[in-house]
mmCIF file of C-alpha atoms in Angstrom:
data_model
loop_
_atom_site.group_PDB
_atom_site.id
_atom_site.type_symbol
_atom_site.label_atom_id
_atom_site.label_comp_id
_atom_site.label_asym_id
_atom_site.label_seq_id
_atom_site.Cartn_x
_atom_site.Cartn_y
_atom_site.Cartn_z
ATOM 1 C CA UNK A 669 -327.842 -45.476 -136.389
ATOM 2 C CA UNK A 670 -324.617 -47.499 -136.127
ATOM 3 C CA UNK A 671 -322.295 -47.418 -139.359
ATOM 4 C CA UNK A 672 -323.311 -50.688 -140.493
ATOM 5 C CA UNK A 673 -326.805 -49.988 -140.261
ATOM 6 C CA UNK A 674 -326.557 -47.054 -141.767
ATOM 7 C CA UNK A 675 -324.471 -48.274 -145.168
ATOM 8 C CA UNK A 676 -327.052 -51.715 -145.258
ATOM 9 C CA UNK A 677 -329.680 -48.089 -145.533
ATOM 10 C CA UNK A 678 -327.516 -46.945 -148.177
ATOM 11 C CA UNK A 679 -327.136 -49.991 -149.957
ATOM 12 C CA UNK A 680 -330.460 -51.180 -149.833
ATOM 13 C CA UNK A 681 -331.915 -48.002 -150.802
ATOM 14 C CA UNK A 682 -329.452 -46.890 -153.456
ATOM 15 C CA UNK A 683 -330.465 -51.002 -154.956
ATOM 16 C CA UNK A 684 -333.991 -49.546 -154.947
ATOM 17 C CA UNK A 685 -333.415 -46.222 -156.427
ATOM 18 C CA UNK A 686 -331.244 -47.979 -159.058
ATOM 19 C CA UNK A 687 -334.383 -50.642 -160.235
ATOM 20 C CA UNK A 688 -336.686 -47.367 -160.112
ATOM 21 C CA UNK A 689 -334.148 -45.176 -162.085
ATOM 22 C CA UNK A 690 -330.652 -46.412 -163.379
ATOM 23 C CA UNK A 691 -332.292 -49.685 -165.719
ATOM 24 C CA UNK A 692 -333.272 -49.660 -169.314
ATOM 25 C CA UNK A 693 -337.202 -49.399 -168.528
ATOM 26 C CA UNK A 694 -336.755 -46.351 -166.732
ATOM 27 C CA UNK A 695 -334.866 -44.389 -169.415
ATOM 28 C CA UNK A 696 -337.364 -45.563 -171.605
ATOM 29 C CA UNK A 697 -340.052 -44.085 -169.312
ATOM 30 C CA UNK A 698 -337.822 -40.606 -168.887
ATOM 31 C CA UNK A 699 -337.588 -40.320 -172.668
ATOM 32 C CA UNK A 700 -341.364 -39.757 -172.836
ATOM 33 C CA UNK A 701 -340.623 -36.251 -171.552
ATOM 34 C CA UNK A 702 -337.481 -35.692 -173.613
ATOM 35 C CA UNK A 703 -337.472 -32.881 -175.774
ATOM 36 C CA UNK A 704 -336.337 -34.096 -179.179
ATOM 37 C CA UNK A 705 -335.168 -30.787 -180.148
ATOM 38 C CA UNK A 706 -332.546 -30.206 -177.612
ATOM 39 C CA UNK A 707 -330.107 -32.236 -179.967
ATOM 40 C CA UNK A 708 -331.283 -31.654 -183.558
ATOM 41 C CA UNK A 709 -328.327 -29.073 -183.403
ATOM 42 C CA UNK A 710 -325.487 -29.138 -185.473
ATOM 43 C CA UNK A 711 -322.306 -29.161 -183.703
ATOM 44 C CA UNK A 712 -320.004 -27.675 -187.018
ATOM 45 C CA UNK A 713 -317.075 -25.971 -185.749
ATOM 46 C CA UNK A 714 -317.217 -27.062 -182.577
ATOM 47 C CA UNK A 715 -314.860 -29.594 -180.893
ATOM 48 C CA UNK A 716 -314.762 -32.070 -178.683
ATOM 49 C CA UNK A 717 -312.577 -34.672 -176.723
ATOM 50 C CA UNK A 718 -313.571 -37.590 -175.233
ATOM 51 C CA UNK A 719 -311.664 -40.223 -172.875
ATOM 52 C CA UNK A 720 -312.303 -43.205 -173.113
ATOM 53 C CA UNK A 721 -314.063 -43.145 -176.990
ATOM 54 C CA UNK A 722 -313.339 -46.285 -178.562
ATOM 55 C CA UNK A 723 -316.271 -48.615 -176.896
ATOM 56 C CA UNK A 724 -319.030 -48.374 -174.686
ATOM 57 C CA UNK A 725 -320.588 -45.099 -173.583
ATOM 58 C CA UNK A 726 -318.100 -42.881 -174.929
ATOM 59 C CA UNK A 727 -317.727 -44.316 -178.383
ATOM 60 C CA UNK A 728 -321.953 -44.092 -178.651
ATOM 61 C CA UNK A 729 -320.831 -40.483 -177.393
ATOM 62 C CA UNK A 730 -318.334 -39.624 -180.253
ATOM 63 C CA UNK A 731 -320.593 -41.020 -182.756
ATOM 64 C CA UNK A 732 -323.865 -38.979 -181.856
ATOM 65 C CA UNK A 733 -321.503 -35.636 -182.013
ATOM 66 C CA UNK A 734 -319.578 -37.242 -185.064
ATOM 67 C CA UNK A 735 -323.167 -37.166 -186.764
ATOM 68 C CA UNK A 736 -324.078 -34.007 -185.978
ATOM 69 C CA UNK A 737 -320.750 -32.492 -187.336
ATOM 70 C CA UNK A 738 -318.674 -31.933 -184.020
ATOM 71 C CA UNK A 739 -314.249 -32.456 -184.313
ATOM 72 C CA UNK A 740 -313.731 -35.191 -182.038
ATOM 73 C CA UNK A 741 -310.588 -35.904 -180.553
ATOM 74 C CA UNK A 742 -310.744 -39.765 -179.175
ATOM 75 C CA UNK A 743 -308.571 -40.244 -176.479
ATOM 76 C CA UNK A 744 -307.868 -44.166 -176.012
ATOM 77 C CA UNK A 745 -305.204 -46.226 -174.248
ATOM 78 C CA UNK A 746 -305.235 -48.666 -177.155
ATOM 79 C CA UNK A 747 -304.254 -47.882 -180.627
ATOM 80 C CA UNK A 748 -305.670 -51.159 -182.605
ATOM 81 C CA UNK A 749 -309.303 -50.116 -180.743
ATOM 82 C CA UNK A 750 -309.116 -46.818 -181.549
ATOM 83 C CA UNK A 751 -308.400 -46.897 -185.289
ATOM 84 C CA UNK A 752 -310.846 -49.397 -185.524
ATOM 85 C CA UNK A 753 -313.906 -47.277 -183.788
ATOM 86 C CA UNK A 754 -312.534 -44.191 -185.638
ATOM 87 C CA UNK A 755 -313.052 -45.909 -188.873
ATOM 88 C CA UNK A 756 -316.410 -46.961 -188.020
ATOM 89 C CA UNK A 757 -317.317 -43.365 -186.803
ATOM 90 C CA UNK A 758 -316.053 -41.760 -189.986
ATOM 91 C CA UNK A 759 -317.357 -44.409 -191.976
ATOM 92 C CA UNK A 760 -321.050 -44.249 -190.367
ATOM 93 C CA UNK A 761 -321.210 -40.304 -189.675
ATOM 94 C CA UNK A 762 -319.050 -39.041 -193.175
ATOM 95 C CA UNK A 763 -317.274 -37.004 -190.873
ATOM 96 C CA UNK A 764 -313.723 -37.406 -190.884
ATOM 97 C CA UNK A 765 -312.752 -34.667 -188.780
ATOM 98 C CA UNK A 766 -312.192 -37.262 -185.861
ATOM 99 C CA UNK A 767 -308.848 -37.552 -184.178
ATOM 100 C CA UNK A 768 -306.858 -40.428 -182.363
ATOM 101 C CA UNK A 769 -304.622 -39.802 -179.514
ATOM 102 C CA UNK A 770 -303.211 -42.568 -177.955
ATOM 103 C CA UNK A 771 -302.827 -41.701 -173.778
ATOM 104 C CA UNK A 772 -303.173 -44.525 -170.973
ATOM 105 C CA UNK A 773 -304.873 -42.318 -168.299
ATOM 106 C CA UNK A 774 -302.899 -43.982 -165.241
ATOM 107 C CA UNK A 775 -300.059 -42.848 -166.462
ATOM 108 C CA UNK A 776 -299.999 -39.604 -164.730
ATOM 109 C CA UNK A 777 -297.247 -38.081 -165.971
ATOM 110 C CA UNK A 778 -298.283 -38.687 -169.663
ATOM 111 C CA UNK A 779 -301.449 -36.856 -168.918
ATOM 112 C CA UNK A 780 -299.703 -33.886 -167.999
ATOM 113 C CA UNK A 781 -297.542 -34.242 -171.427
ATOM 114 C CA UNK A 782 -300.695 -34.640 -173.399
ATOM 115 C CA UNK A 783 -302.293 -31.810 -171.928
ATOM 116 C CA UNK A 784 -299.513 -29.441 -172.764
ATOM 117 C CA UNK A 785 -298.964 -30.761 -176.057
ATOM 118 C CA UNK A 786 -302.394 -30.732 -177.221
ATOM 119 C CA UNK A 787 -302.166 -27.021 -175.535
ATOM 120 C CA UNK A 788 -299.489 -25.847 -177.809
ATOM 121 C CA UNK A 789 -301.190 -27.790 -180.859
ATOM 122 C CA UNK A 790 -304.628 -27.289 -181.336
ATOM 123 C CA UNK A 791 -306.407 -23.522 -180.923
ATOM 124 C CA UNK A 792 -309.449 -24.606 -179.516
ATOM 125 C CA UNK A 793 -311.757 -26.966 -177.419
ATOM 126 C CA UNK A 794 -315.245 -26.571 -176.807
ATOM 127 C CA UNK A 795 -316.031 -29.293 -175.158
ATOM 128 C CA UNK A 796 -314.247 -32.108 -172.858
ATOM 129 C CA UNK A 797 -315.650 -35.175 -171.675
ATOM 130 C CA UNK A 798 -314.727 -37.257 -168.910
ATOM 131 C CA UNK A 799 -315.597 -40.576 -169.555
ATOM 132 C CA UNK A 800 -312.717 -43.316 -169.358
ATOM 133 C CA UNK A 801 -312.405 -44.942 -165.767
ATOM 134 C CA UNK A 802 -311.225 -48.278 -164.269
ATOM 135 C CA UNK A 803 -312.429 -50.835 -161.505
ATOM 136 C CA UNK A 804 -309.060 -53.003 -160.523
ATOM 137 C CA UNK A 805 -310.185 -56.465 -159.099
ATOM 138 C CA UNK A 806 -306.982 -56.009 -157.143
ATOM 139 C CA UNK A 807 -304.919 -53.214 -155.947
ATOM 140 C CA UNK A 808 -301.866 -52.055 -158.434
ATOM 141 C CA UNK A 809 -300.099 -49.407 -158.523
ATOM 142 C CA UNK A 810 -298.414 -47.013 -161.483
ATOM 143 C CA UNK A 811 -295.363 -45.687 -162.573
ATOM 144 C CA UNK A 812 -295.443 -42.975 -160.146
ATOM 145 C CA UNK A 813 -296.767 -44.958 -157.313
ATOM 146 C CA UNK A 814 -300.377 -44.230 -157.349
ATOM 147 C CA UNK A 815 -302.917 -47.128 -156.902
ATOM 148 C CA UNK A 816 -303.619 -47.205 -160.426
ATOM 149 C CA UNK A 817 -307.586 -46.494 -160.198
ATOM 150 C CA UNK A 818 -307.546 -43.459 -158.380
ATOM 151 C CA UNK A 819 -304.595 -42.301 -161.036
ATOM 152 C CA UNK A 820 -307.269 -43.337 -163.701
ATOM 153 C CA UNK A 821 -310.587 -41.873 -162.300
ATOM 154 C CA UNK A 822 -309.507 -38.964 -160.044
ATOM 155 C CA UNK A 823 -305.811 -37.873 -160.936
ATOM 156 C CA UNK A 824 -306.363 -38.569 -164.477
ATOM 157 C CA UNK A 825 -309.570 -36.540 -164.427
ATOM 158 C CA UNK A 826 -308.126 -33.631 -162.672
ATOM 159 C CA UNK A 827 -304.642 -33.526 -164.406
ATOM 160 C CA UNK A 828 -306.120 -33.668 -168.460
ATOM 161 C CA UNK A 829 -309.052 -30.764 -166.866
ATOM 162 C CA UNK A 830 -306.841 -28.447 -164.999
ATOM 163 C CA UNK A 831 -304.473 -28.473 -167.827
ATOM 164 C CA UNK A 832 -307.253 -27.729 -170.571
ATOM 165 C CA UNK A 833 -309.083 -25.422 -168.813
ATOM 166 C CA UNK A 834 -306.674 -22.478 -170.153
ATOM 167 C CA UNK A 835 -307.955 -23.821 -173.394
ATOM 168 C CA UNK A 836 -311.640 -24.192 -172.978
ATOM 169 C CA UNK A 837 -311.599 -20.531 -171.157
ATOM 170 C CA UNK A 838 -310.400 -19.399 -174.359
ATOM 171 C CA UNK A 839 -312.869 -21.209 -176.903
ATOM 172 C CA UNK A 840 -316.914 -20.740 -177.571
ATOM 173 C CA UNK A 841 -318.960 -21.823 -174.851
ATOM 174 C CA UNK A 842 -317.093 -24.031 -172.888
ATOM 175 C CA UNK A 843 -317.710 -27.047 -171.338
ATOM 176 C CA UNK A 844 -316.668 -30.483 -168.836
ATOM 177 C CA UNK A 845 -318.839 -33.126 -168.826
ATOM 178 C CA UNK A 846 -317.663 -36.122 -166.376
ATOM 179 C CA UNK A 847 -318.997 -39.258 -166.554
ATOM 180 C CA UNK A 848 -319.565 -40.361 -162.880
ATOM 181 C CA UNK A 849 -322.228 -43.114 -161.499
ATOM 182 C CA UNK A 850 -324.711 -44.134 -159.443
ATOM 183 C CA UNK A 851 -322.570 -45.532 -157.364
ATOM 184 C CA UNK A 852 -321.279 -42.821 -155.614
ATOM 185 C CA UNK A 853 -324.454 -42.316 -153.873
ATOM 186 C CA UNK A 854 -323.226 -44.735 -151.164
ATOM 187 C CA UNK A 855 -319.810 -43.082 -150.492
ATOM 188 C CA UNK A 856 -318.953 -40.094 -148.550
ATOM 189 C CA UNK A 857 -315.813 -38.068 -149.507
ATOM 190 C CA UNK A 858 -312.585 -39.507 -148.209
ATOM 191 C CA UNK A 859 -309.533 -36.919 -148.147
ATOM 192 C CA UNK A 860 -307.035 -39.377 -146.709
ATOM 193 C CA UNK A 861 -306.279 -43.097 -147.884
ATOM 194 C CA UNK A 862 -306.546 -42.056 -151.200
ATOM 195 C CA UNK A 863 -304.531 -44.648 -151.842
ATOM 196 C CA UNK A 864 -306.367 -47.862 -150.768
ATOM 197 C CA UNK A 865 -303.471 -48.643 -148.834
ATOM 198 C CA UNK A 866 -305.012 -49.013 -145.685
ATOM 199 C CA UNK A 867 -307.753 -51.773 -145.087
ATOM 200 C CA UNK A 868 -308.679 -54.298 -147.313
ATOM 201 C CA UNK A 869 -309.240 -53.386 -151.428
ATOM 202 C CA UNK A 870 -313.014 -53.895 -152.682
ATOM 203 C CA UNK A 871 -312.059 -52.413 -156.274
ATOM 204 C CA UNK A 872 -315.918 -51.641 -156.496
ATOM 205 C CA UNK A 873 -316.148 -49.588 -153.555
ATOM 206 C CA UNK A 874 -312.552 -47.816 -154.248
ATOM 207 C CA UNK A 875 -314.518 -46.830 -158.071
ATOM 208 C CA UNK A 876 -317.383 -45.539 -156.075
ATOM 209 C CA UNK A 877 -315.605 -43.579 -153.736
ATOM 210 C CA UNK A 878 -313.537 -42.217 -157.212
ATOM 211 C CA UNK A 879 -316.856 -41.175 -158.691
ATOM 212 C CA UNK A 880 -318.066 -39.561 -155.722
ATOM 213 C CA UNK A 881 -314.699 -37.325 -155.679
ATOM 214 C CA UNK A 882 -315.241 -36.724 -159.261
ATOM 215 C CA UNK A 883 -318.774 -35.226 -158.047
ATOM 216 C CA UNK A 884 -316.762 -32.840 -155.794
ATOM 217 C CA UNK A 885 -314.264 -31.904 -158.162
ATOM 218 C CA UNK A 886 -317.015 -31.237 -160.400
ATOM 219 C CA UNK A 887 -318.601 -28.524 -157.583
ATOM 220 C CA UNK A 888 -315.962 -26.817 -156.630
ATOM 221 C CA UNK A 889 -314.514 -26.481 -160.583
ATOM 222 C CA UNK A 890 -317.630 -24.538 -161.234
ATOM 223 C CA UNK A 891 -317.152 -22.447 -158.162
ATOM 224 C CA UNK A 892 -313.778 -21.136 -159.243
ATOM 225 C CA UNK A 893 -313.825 -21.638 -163.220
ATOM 226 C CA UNK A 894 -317.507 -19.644 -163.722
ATOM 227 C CA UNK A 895 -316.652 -19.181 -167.155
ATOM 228 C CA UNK A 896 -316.953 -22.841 -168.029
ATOM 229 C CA UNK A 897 -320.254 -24.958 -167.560
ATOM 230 C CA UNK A 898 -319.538 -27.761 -165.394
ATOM 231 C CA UNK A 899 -321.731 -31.060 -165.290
ATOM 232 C CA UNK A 900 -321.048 -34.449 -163.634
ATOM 233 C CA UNK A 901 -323.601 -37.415 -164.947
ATOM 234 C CA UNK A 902 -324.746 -41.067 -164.094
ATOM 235 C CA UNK A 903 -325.586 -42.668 -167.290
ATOM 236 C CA UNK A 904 -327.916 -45.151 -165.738
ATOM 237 C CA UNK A 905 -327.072 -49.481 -165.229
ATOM 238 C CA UNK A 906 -325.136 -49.997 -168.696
ATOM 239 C CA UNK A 907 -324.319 -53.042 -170.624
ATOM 240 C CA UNK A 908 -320.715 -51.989 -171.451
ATOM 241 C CA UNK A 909 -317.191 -54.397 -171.539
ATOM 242 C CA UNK A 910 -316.161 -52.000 -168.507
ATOM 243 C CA UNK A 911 -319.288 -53.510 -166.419
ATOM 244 C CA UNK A 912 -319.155 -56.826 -167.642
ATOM 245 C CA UNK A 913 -315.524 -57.209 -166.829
ATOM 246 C CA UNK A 914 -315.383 -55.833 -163.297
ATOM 247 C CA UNK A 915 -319.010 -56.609 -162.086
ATOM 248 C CA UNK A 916 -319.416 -60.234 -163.821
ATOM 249 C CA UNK A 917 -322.188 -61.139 -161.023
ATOM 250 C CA UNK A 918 -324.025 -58.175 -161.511
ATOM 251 C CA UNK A 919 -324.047 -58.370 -165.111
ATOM 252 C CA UNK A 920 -324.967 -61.489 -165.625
ATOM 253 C CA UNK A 921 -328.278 -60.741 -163.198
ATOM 254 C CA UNK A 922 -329.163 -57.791 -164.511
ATOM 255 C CA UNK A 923 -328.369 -58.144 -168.363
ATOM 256 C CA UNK A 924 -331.958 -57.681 -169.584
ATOM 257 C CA UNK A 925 -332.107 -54.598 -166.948
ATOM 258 C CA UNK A 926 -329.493 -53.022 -168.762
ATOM 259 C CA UNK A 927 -329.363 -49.661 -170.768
ATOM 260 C CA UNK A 928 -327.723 -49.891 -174.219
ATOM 261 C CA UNK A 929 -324.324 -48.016 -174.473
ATOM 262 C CA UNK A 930 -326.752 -45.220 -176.487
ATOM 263 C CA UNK A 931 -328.745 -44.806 -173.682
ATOM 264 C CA UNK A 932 -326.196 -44.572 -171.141
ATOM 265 C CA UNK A 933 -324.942 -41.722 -173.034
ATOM 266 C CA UNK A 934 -327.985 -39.947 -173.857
ATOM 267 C CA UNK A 935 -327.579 -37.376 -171.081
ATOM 268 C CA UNK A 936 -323.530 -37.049 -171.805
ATOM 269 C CA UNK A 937 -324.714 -35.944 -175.248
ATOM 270 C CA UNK A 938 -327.763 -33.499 -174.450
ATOM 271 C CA UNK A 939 -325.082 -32.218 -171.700
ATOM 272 C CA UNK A 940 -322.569 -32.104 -174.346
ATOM 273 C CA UNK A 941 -324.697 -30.278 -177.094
ATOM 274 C CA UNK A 942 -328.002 -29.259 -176.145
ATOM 275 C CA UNK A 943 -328.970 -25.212 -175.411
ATOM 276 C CA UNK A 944 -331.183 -26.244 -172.828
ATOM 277 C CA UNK A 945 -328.237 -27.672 -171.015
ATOM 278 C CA UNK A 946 -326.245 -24.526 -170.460
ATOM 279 C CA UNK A 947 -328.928 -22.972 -168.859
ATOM 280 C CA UNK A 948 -328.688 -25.639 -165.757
ATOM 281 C CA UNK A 949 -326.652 -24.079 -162.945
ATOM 282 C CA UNK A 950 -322.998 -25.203 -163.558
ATOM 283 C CA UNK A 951 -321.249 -27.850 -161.100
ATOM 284 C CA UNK A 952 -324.679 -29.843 -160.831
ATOM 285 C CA UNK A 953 -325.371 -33.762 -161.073
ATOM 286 C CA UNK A 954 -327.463 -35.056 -163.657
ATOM 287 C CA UNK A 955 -329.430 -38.219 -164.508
ATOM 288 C CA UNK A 956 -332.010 -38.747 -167.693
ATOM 289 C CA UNK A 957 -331.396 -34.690 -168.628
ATOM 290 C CA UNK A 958 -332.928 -33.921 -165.289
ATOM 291 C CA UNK A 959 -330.750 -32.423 -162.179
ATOM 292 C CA UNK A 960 -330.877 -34.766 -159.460
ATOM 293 C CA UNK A 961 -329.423 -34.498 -156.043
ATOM 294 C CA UNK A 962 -326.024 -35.933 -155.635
ATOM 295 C CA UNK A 963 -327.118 -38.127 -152.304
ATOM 296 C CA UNK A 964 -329.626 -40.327 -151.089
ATOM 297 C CA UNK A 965 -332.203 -39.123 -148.799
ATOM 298 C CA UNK A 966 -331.290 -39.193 -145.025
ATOM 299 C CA UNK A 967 -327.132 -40.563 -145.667
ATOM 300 C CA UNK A 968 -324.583 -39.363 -144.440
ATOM 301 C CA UNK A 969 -322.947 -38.479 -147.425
ATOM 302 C CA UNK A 970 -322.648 -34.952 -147.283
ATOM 303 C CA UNK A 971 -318.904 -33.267 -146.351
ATOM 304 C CA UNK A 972 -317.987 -29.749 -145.242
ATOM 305 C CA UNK A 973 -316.801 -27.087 -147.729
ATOM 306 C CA UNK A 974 -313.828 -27.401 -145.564
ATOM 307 C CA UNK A 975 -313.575 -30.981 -146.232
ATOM 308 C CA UNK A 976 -314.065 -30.739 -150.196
ATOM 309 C CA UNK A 977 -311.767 -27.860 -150.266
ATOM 310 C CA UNK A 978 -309.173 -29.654 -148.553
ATOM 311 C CA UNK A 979 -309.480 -32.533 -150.954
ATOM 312 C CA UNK A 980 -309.122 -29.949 -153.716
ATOM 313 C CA UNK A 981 -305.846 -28.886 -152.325
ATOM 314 C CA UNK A 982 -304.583 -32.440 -151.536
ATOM 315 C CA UNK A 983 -305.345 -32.773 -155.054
ATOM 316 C CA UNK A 984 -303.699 -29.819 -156.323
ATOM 317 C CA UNK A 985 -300.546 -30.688 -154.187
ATOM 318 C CA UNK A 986 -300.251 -34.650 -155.644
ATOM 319 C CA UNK A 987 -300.758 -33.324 -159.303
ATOM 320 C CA UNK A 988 -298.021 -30.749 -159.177
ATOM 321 C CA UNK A 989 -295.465 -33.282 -158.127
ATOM 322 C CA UNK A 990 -295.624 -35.158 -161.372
ATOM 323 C CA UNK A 991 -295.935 -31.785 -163.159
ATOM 324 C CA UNK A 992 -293.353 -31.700 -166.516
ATOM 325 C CA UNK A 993 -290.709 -28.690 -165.764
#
């Protein structure tokens, strides 16, 4: 099977999968076998942080934990949003132990900063979710010279982890929860051209290629952090601003397909909180509280150890350049 042929297969069946699977009808159909226990837990003591907080799937996030008595530090790009979904948090939940931080993820050497200082600051962190992430219509680039998605979605992801992983080995129960998608089911792992700056920039592809290296970051964490439970998630076809904004077309065509931002982060939270979670082998890929496999049957998705290690290390070597001395 030529390469065309074989990502029309991958498109056309990962289009399928996602009316069987990723709409609102078939959460509502994987709920039946939820168990409602899993998150009548409180969450007291414990804390959290969680990119990307102030709307969509991980403000319905911070709110479920908020209500169940977690610390939750919001991590948001803008301040006005922030205090505003932090009041309504507080406000809805009575908890007020929920925290603003104000950190633009592309900004990679910010993330290292915040890392440290929340590091130095705060004595633990249970819990870290991965959830902001960016499609660019067209290709920018940041500070530092990185297309400013991948800093977002990958760089971001693997700076603000490696750099709290000292502090989740040292609290209760740790664990990373990264909010990937669907998408990435029609991408194989690239290790070069992380950039986008060869061939032409389809801002939805570059995003599914991100969350597919998010996958793999996600794998080989758990292989070398066992300590920590891993967990990488698609939250389903959401109606966030994030989708509406970058996918107008798709939106507009699917909009009574959609899952509600709760829905979406159903599994985040069950990952997040539930027992029954931490018993699913660490570094796995998740949809509807079920493991699922991370590629489509028959594609070509699948890369080497070699491959994902090397991506690791091409990762490792980027980050450290931007490191604070």
């Amino acid at each position: 099977m030529g390469n065309t042929t074989m990502s029309l297969y991958r498109n056309s069946a990962w289009f399928l999968k996602g009316m069987t699977e990723f709409t609102r009808s078939a959460f509502l159909s994987a709920a039946k076998h939820f168990v409602e226990k899993d998150l009548e837990v409180s969450m007291a003591g414990r804390v959290f942080m969680i990119t990307g907080a102030n709307s969509g799937i991980g403000r319905a996030t911070a709110m479920a934990i908020a209500k169940r008595g977690g610390t939750v530090h919001m991590v948001c790009r803008n301040k006005d949003k922030a205090e505003e979904a932090r009041a309504d948090i507080v406000k809805e939940s009575g908890n007020k132990e929920i925290y603003v931080h104000i950190l633009d993820l592309s900004e990679t050497r910010k993330v290292w900063e915040f890392a440290e200082a929340f590091k130095r600051k705060y004595k633990a962190l249970n819990v870290l979710i991965n959830n902001a992430g960016c499609i660019m219509s067209e290709r920018d680039v940041n500070a530092e010279g990185l297309e400013k998605s991948f800093a977002t979605n990958v760089m971001g992801v693997y700076i603000l982890t490696r750099g709290l992983i000292p502090l989740l080995e040292k609290s209760a129960e740790p664990r990373v929860i990264t909010v990937s998608s669907g998408g990435m089911l029609v991408q194989k792992l690239r290790t070069g051209n992380l950039q986008t700056e060869i061939g032409r920039y389809d801002g939805t592809m570059v995003y599914a290629q991100h969350k597919r290296q998010q996958v793999v970051m996600t794998e080989q964490w758990a292989k070398t952090h066992s300590n920590i439970h891993f967990s990488v998630m698609h939250p389903g076809w959401v109606d966030t601003p994030a989708v509406a904004n970058a996918m107008p077309d798709f939106h507009q065509s699917m909009k009574d397909s959609l899952r509600t931002p709760e829905q979406g982060a159903d599994t985040v939270v069950w990952l997040a909180i539930s027992e029954a979670a931490a018993t699913k082998p660490s570094g796995s890929f998740f949809q509807d509280r079920r493991m699922v496999s991370a590629h489509l049957p028959l594609a070509w998705t699948h890369s080497s150890q070699l491959e994902q290690q090397k991506f690791m290390s091409v990762m490792e070597d980027l980050a450290k350049t931007f490191q604070p001395h």
